[in-house]
Coordinates of C-alpha atoms in Angstrom, one line a residue:
Chain K
M161 CA -8.7 -19.5 46.1
K162 CA -7.5 -16.8 48.3
S163 CA -8.6 -13.4 47.3
L164 CA -5.9 -11.3 45.4
A165 CA -5.7 -8.8 48.4
Q166 CA -5.0 -11.5 50.7
L167 CA -2.3 -13.0 48.1
K168 CA -0.9 -9.8 47.7
S169 CA -0.1 -9.3 51.5
E170 CA 1.0 -12.8 52.0
I171 CA 3.7 -12.5 49.2
E172 CA 4.6 -9.0 50.5
A173 CA 5.4 -10.5 54.1
A174 CA 7.3 -13.4 52.6
V175 CA 9.2 -12.1 49.8
T176 CA 11.6 -9.3 51.0
G177 CA 11.1 -6.1 48.9
A178 CA 8.3 -7.2 46.8
R179 CA 5.8 -4.7 45.8
L180 CA 2.8 -5.7 44.2
E181 CA -0.1 -4.0 42.6
I182 CA -3.7 -5.3 41.9
L183 CA -4.8 -4.6 38.6
P184 CA -8.4 -4.9 38.4
N185 CA -10.5 -6.2 35.5
P186 CA -13.8 -4.6 35.3
A187 CA -15.1 -6.9 32.6
V188 CA -17.6 -9.8 33.1
P189 CA -14.9 -12.5 33.7
A190 CA -13.4 -10.0 36.5
Q191 CA -10.2 -11.8 36.3
S192 CA -8.0 -9.3 38.0
S193 CA -4.2 -9.7 38.1
L194 CA -1.1 -9.0 40.3
R195 CA 1.4 -6.8 38.9
V196 CA 5.1 -7.8 40.1
D197 CA 8.2 -5.7 39.6
P198 CA 10.7 -7.5 37.3
A199 CA 13.4 -7.4 40.1
Q200 CA 11.3 -9.5 42.5
A201 CA 9.5 -11.5 39.9
S202 CA 11.8 -14.5 40.1
A203 CA 11.5 -14.6 43.9
V204 CA 7.6 -14.2 43.9
A205 CA 7.2 -17.0 41.4
R206 CA 9.2 -19.3 43.3
F207 CA 7.2 -18.5 46.4
L208 CA 3.9 -19.1 44.5
R209 CA 5.1 -22.4 43.2
D210 CA 6.9 -23.8 46.3
T211 CA 4.5 -22.6 49.3
P212 CA 2.5 -25.6 50.2
Q213 CA -0.9 -23.8 50.5
L214 CA -0.6 -22.3 47.1
Q215 CA 1.4 -24.7 45.0
F216 CA 0.9 -22.9 41.7
D217 CA 2.9 -25.6 39.9
F218 CA 1.7 -25.0 36.2
C219 CA 2.2 -21.9 34.0
S220 CA -0.3 -22.6 31.2
N221 CA 0.2 -19.5 29.2
V222 CA 2.5 -16.5 28.8
T223 CA 1.4 -13.5 26.4
G224 CA 2.4 -10.3 25.7
V225 CA 0.5 -6.7 25.5
D226 CA 1.8 -3.7 23.6
W227 CA 0.7 -0.3 25.4
P228 CA 2.0 2.2 23.2
E229 CA 2.8 6.0 24.0
R230 CA -0.3 8.2 24.3
T231 CA -1.3 11.6 24.9
E232 CA -4.9 12.1 26.4
K233 CA -6.8 15.4 27.2
V234 CA -8.0 15.4 30.5
K235 CA -10.4 18.2 31.8
L236 CA -9.7 19.7 35.2
K237 CA -12.0 22.2 37.1
Q238 CA -9.8 24.8 38.6
V239 CA -10.8 27.8 40.5
V240 CA -8.9 30.8 39.2
D241 CA -9.7 34.1 40.5
G242 CA -12.7 33.0 42.4
A243 CA -14.4 31.7 39.3
E244 CA -14.4 28.0 38.3
Q245 CA -12.8 27.2 35.2
E246 CA -12.5 24.2 33.0
I247 CA -8.8 23.8 31.9
E248 CA -7.7 21.1 29.4
E249 CA -4.4 19.4 30.3
T250 CA -2.6 17.0 28.1
R251 CA -1.3 14.1 29.9
S252 CA 1.3 11.8 28.0
S253 CA 2.1 8.4 29.4
L254 CA 5.1 6.6 28.1
G255 CA 4.5 3.4 26.5
F256 CA 5.5 -0.1 28.0
L257 CA 5.2 -3.8 27.3
E258 CA 3.5 -6.0 29.5
V259 CA 3.9 -9.9 29.9
V260 CA 1.1 -11.9 31.3
Y261 CA 1.3 -15.2 32.8
H262 CA -1.6 -17.6 33.6
L263 CA -0.7 -19.8 36.6
Y264 CA -2.8 -23.0 37.7
S265 CA -2.2 -25.4 40.7
V266 CA -2.6 -28.8 39.4
A267 CA -2.3 -30.3 42.8
L268 CA -4.8 -28.1 44.5
K269 CA -7.0 -27.7 41.6
D270 CA -6.6 -23.9 41.9
G271 CA -6.2 -21.2 39.3
P272 CA -6.0 -19.2 37.3
L273 CA -3.8 -16.6 39.0
I274 CA -2.7 -14.0 36.6
L275 CA 0.6 -12.4 37.0
R276 CA 1.9 -9.5 35.0
Q277 CA 5.3 -7.8 34.5
R278 CA 6.0 -4.7 32.7
T279 CA 8.9 -3.4 31.2
V280 CA 10.2 0.3 31.6
N281 CA 9.7 1.5 28.2
R282 CA 9.2 0.0 24.8
S283 CA 12.3 1.1 23.1
D284 CA 15.7 0.5 24.8
D285 CA 14.8 -1.1 28.2
C286 CA 12.4 -3.8 27.5
R287 CA 13.8 -6.2 29.9
V288 CA 11.6 -8.3 32.3
A289 CA 12.6 -11.5 34.4
S290 CA 12.3 -14.8 32.8
L291 CA 10.1 -17.2 34.7
T292 CA 11.5 -20.3 32.6
P293 CA 13.8 -21.4 35.5
I294 CA 10.6 -21.6 37.8
W295 CA 8.1 -23.1 35.2
R296 CA 9.7 -24.8 32.2
S297 CA 6.5 -24.6 30.3
C298 CA 7.3 -20.9 29.8
E299 CA 10.2 -21.5 27.6
F300 CA 8.8 -21.6 24.2
Q301 CA 6.0 -18.9 25.0
E302 CA 8.6 -16.4 26.2
R303 CA 10.4 -16.9 23.0
E304 CA 7.2 -16.3 21.3
V305 CA 6.8 -13.1 23.2
F306 CA 10.5 -12.1 22.6
D307 CA 9.8 -12.7 18.7
L308 CA 6.7 -10.9 18.4
F309 CA 6.7 -8.0 21.0
G310 CA 10.6 -7.7 21.6
V311 CA 10.7 -8.2 25.3
Q312 CA 14.0 -9.2 26.5
F313 CA 13.7 -11.9 29.2
T314 CA 16.8 -12.0 31.3
D315 CA 18.0 -15.4 32.6
H316 CA 16.1 -17.1 29.7
P317 CA 18.2 -20.1 28.7
D318 CA 17.7 -20.0 24.8
L319 CA 16.2 -16.5 23.8
R320 CA 15.9 -16.8 20.0
R321 CA 13.0 -16.1 17.5
I322 CA 10.7 -18.9 17.2
L323 CA 8.0 -18.0 14.7
M324 CA 9.8 -15.2 12.5
W325 CA 13.1 -16.2 10.8
D326 CA 16.4 -15.3 12.3
G327 CA 17.0 -12.3 9.9
F328 CA 13.7 -10.7 10.4
V329 CA 13.8 -7.2 11.6
D330 CA 11.1 -5.6 14.0
H331 CA 8.5 -7.4 16.2
P332 CA 5.3 -7.9 14.2
M333 CA 2.7 -7.8 17.0
R334 CA 3.7 -4.3 18.3
K335 CA 1.2 -1.6 17.5
D336 CA 3.5 0.6 15.3
Y337 CA 4.7 -2.3 13.2
V338 CA 4.8 -1.4 9.6
E339 CA 4.0 -4.5 7.4
P340 CA 5.7 -5.1 4.2
D341 CA 3.7 -3.4 1.1
D342 CA 2.6 -6.5 -0.7
Y343 CA -1.1 -5.4 -1.0
E344 CA -3.2 -7.4 -3.4
Y345 CA -6.5 -7.3 -4.5
E346 CA -9.5 -7.7 -2.0
P347 CA -13.1 -8.1 -3.2
T348 CA -14.7 -5.8 -0.5
P349 CA -12.0 -3.5 0.7
H350 CA -12.9 -1.2 3.4
D351 CA -11.2 0.9 6.3
E352 CA -7.4 0.7 6.1
V353 CA -7.5 -1.8 3.1
L354 CA -9.5 0.6 1.2
E355 CA -7.0 3.3 1.7
R356 CA -4.3 1.0 0.4
A357 CA -6.3 -0.4 -2.5
Q358 CA -6.8 3.5 -3.3
Q359 CA -3.0 3.9 -3.3
H360 CA -2.3 0.7 -5.3
Y361 CA -4.7 0.8 -8.2
P362 CA -5.3 3.6 -10.4
T363 CA -9.0 4.7 -11.0
Q364 CA -10.9 4.0 -14.3
E365 CA -10.2 7.6 -15.6
A366 CA -6.5 7.6 -15.0
S367 CA -5.9 4.5 -16.8
T368 CA -7.9 5.4 -20.0
Chain E
M157 CA -2.1 -40.1 -36.7
I158 CA -5.1 -42.4 -37.1
D159 CA -8.5 -41.0 -37.9
E160 CA -10.7 -40.9 -34.9
G161 CA -13.9 -42.3 -36.9
L162 CA -11.6 -45.0 -38.1
K163 CA -10.5 -45.9 -34.7
N164 CA -14.0 -46.1 -33.3
E165 CA -15.0 -48.3 -36.1
L166 CA -11.9 -50.7 -35.3
A167 CA -12.7 -50.8 -31.7
K168 CA -16.3 -51.9 -32.4
Q169 CA -14.9 -54.9 -34.4
G170 CA -12.7 -55.7 -31.5
V171 CA -9.3 -54.3 -32.8
F172 CA -7.7 -51.8 -30.4
V173 CA -5.7 -49.2 -31.7
T174 CA -3.7 -46.6 -29.7
S175 CA -0.7 -44.4 -29.9
L176 CA 2.3 -44.3 -27.8
Q177 CA 1.5 -40.8 -26.4
E178 CA -2.1 -42.2 -25.2
L179 CA -0.3 -45.2 -23.6
Y180 CA 2.1 -43.3 -22.0
N181 CA -0.2 -40.8 -20.6
W182 CA -2.9 -43.4 -19.6
G183 CA -0.2 -45.1 -17.7
R184 CA 1.2 -42.1 -15.8
S185 CA -2.1 -40.2 -15.3
N186 CA -3.2 -43.5 -13.2
S187 CA -0.4 -43.7 -11.0
V188 CA 0.3 -40.1 -9.8
W189 CA 2.2 -40.5 -6.6
P190 CA 1.7 -37.7 -4.2
L191 CA 4.4 -36.3 -1.8
S192 CA 3.4 -37.2 1.8
F193 CA 3.6 -33.7 2.9
G194 CA 0.9 -31.4 4.7
L195 CA 1.2 -28.0 6.2
A196 CA -1.9 -27.2 8.1
C197 CA -5.5 -28.4 8.6
C198 CA -6.2 -29.3 5.0
A199 CA -3.6 -32.1 5.5
I200 CA -6.1 -33.7 7.8
E201 CA -8.7 -33.8 4.8
M202 CA -5.9 -35.2 2.5
M203 CA -5.3 -37.8 5.1
A204 CA -9.2 -38.6 5.2
A205 CA -8.9 -38.8 1.4
S206 CA -6.4 -41.7 1.5
M207 CA -8.3 -43.7 4.1
A208 CA -11.1 -46.4 3.6
R209 CA -14.2 -44.0 3.3
F210 CA -12.9 -41.8 0.3
D211 CA -10.0 -44.2 -0.8
I212 CA -7.8 -42.2 -3.0
S213 CA -6.3 -45.7 -4.2
R214 CA -9.2 -45.9 -6.4
F215 CA -7.5 -43.4 -8.8
G216 CA -4.2 -45.0 -8.2
S217 CA -2.6 -42.2 -5.9
E218 CA -2.6 -44.0 -2.5
V219 CA 1.3 -44.3 -2.5
F220 CA 2.2 -41.2 -0.7
R221 CA 5.9 -41.2 -1.0
P222 CA 8.0 -39.9 2.0
S223 CA 10.7 -38.7 -0.5
P224 CA 10.4 -36.1 -3.1
R225 CA 12.7 -38.1 -5.2
Q226 CA 9.8 -40.8 -5.8
A227 CA 6.9 -38.3 -5.9
D228 CA 5.1 -37.0 -9.0
L229 CA 2.5 -34.7 -7.3
M230 CA 2.8 -31.9 -4.6
I231 CA -0.3 -31.5 -2.7
V232 CA 0.3 -28.3 -1.1
A233 CA -2.2 -28.7 1.7
G234 CA -2.5 -25.7 4.2
T235 CA -1.3 -22.3 5.0
V236 CA 2.3 -21.5 3.5
T237 CA 4.0 -19.3 5.9
K238 CA 6.8 -17.0 4.6
K239 CA 9.1 -18.9 6.8
M240 CA 7.9 -22.3 5.1
A241 CA 8.1 -21.3 1.4
P242 CA 11.7 -21.5 0.8
Q243 CA 11.6 -25.1 1.9
V244 CA 8.4 -25.8 -0.1
V245 CA 10.1 -24.5 -3.4
R246 CA 13.2 -26.7 -2.4
L247 CA 11.2 -29.8 -2.0
Y248 CA 9.4 -29.1 -5.5
N249 CA 12.7 -28.7 -7.1
Q250 CA 14.0 -31.8 -5.7
M251 CA 11.1 -34.0 -7.3
P252 CA 11.9 -35.4 -10.7
E253 CA 10.0 -34.4 -13.7
P254 CA 7.3 -34.8 -14.8
K255 CA 5.9 -33.1 -11.6
Y256 CA 2.6 -31.5 -10.6
V257 CA 1.1 -29.2 -8.0
I258 CA -2.3 -29.0 -6.6
A259 CA -2.7 -26.0 -4.2
M260 CA -5.4 -27.2 -1.7
G261 CA -7.7 -24.9 0.2
A262 CA -8.2 -21.1 0.6
C263 CA -4.6 -20.5 2.3
A264 CA -2.7 -22.4 -0.4
I265 CA -4.3 -20.7 -3.3
S266 CA -4.5 -17.3 -2.0
G267 CA -3.5 -16.6 1.8
G268 CA -7.0 -17.4 3.0
P269 CA -8.0 -15.6 6.2
F270 CA -4.4 -14.7 6.6
K271 CA -4.2 -12.7 3.4
Q272 CA -3.7 -9.4 5.4
G273 CA -1.1 -10.8 7.9
Y274 CA 2.8 -10.5 7.8
N275 CA 3.9 -14.0 7.7
V276 CA 1.6 -15.8 5.3
L277 CA 2.4 -16.1 1.4
K278 CA -0.4 -15.0 -0.6
G279 CA -0.8 -18.1 -2.5
I280 CA 1.9 -20.8 -3.4
D281 CA 1.4 -19.8 -7.1
R282 CA 3.8 -17.0 -6.5
F283 CA 6.6 -19.4 -6.4
L284 CA 5.4 -22.6 -8.1
P285 CA 3.5 -23.4 -11.4
V286 CA 0.2 -24.7 -9.8
D287 CA -1.8 -27.2 -12.2
V288 CA -5.2 -27.4 -10.2
H289 CA -6.4 -25.0 -7.3
I290 CA -9.0 -26.3 -5.0
P291 CA -11.0 -23.8 -3.2
G292 CA -12.3 -24.3 0.3
C293 CA -11.4 -24.1 4.1
P294 CA -10.6 -26.9 4.2
P295 CA -11.9 -28.5 0.9
R296 CA -13.7 -31.8 1.5
P297 CA -11.9 -35.1 0.6
E298 CA -14.3 -35.3 -2.4
A299 CA -13.0 -31.9 -3.7
L300 CA -9.5 -33.3 -3.4
L301 CA -10.5 -36.5 -5.5
H302 CA -12.1 -34.1 -8.1
A303 CA -8.7 -32.1 -8.2
L304 CA -7.0 -35.3 -8.7
I305 CA -9.4 -36.4 -11.7
T306 CA -8.9 -32.9 -13.1
L307 CA -5.2 -33.4 -13.0
Q308 CA -5.6 -36.8 -14.7
K309 CA -7.6 -35.4 -17.6
K310 CA -5.0 -32.8 -17.9
I311 CA -2.0 -35.4 -18.0
A312 CA -4.1 -37.5 -20.4
G313 CA -4.3 -34.6 -22.7
E314 CA -0.7 -33.6 -22.8
S315 CA 1.3 -34.0 -26.0
L316 CA 4.9 -35.4 -26.0
T317 CA 5.9 -33.3 -29.0
G318 CA 4.9 -29.9 -30.6
P319 CA 5.2 -26.6 -28.9
D320 CA 2.7 -27.2 -26.1
R321 CA 4.8 -30.2 -25.1
R322 CA 5.3 -30.4 -21.1
R323 CA 8.0 -28.5 -19.5
H324 CA 10.6 -31.2 -19.0
L325 CA 10.5 -32.1 -22.8
D326 CA 11.4 -28.6 -23.7
P327 CA 15.3 -28.1 -23.1
T328 CA 14.9 -24.4 -23.2
A329 CA 12.3 -24.4 -20.2
P330 CA 14.0 -23.9 -16.8
S331 CA 14.4 -27.2 -14.6
E332 CA 14.5 -25.4 -11.3
F333 CA 12.7 -22.7 -9.7
P334 CA 14.6 -20.2 -7.6
V335 CA 14.3 -20.6 -3.8
P336 CA 13.5 -17.2 -2.3
E337 CA 15.7 -15.9 0.6
F338 CA 14.8 -14.5 4.2
G339 CA 14.9 -10.5 3.9
A340 CA 14.4 -8.1 6.7
H341 CA 10.7 -8.1 6.4
D342 CA 9.7 -10.1 3.4
L343 CA 10.7 -13.0 1.2
V344 CA 13.5 -11.7 -1.4
P345 CA 12.0 -11.8 -4.2
P346 CA 8.6 -11.7 -2.9
R347 CA 7.3 -13.7 -6.0
N348 CA 8.9 -15.4 -9.0
D349 CA 7.8 -13.1 -11.9
A350 CA 8.2 -15.9 -14.3
V351 CA 5.7 -18.0 -12.6
W352 CA 3.1 -15.4 -11.5
R353 CA 2.3 -11.9 -12.4
P354 CA -0.3 -9.8 -10.6
V355 CA -3.7 -9.3 -12.3
P356 CA -4.0 -5.7 -13.4
L357 CA -7.1 -4.5 -11.5
I358 CA -8.7 -1.2 -12.3
R359 CA -10.6 0.5 -9.4
P360 CA -14.2 1.8 -10.6
T361 CA -14.6 5.4 -10.1

């Protein structure tokens, strides 16, 4: 397989307006991925599938990632009045949702190529381009990502919930999802479960 | 009612004495027809139990019926998701009396490893009266056979009259169980209080 940098420049040369970003993965598998803008995702996907040297003809996996809003404190060194000082600055990044596609080429025995799309934010603009028109195998998995993360896939032929029922509100795989309060006994509660146990059951003293 | 000692004495002399109740219970306990209905991996063990190696037909339960109208026993084999629970209750309602339920495996009895999840029922006994619970993940076919034998003993010990008679012989007992509806986050109601109530637990100080 070609290197991602090579692939990136090829795609950018072939697809007009395509801007890609390589997201490195420092972990052991080192499966770095290509991030594509939702506006050009469909054209890029078509290029990856139809170019004879690439032939990514199979999308094996679609999954979602939730990146919530976060604020982090960054320590900066600044020179103020000739003396070097450490200044703490809070940076907040807007959250977004991410959809990850794993592409394989069955014809060339190649892959996986990991393609990512990101939404603008995670509240009112959660749209990405559906790749179901290019790879039919995405259909149910994009429905699952829609169901559990709330990503809106434009041009999806049948965007309905697939695992949860139709009247279900909210998207349960989001980090800020609040589960129904149906706590029951756990033999060895710890962490979050312990907190809930303490809320739900009176102590021995209180009941006697 | 014939005296038990006299009955044994007569049996030694070659005279077999029984009651209608015993005969009736003996007959139906040895032909419990399960509904062919599986929800998850426990159903694979249920299938194994029905095949030659474990051979559930030794106990008269080999006739897995594809229709609830012909089934006596519902083996809840696997994870009951909240989305599936109304259909399970509806299938149970469609079975004719007398009917029995075996909850097979950790998921069916308590939610199992998915207990802390958002879409799994914490045990089918929230909605249905379960006769036998089998723990295990999944239980081996022998465990299912043991549950069946336990159920047969239970059926054989049932009385047809009196205050502890079976539900279908009691005109005041409910014949149907309410089917839960889908709510915004959970089933409505989340459990049938007439069937199940939470165990009162007190946390040690």
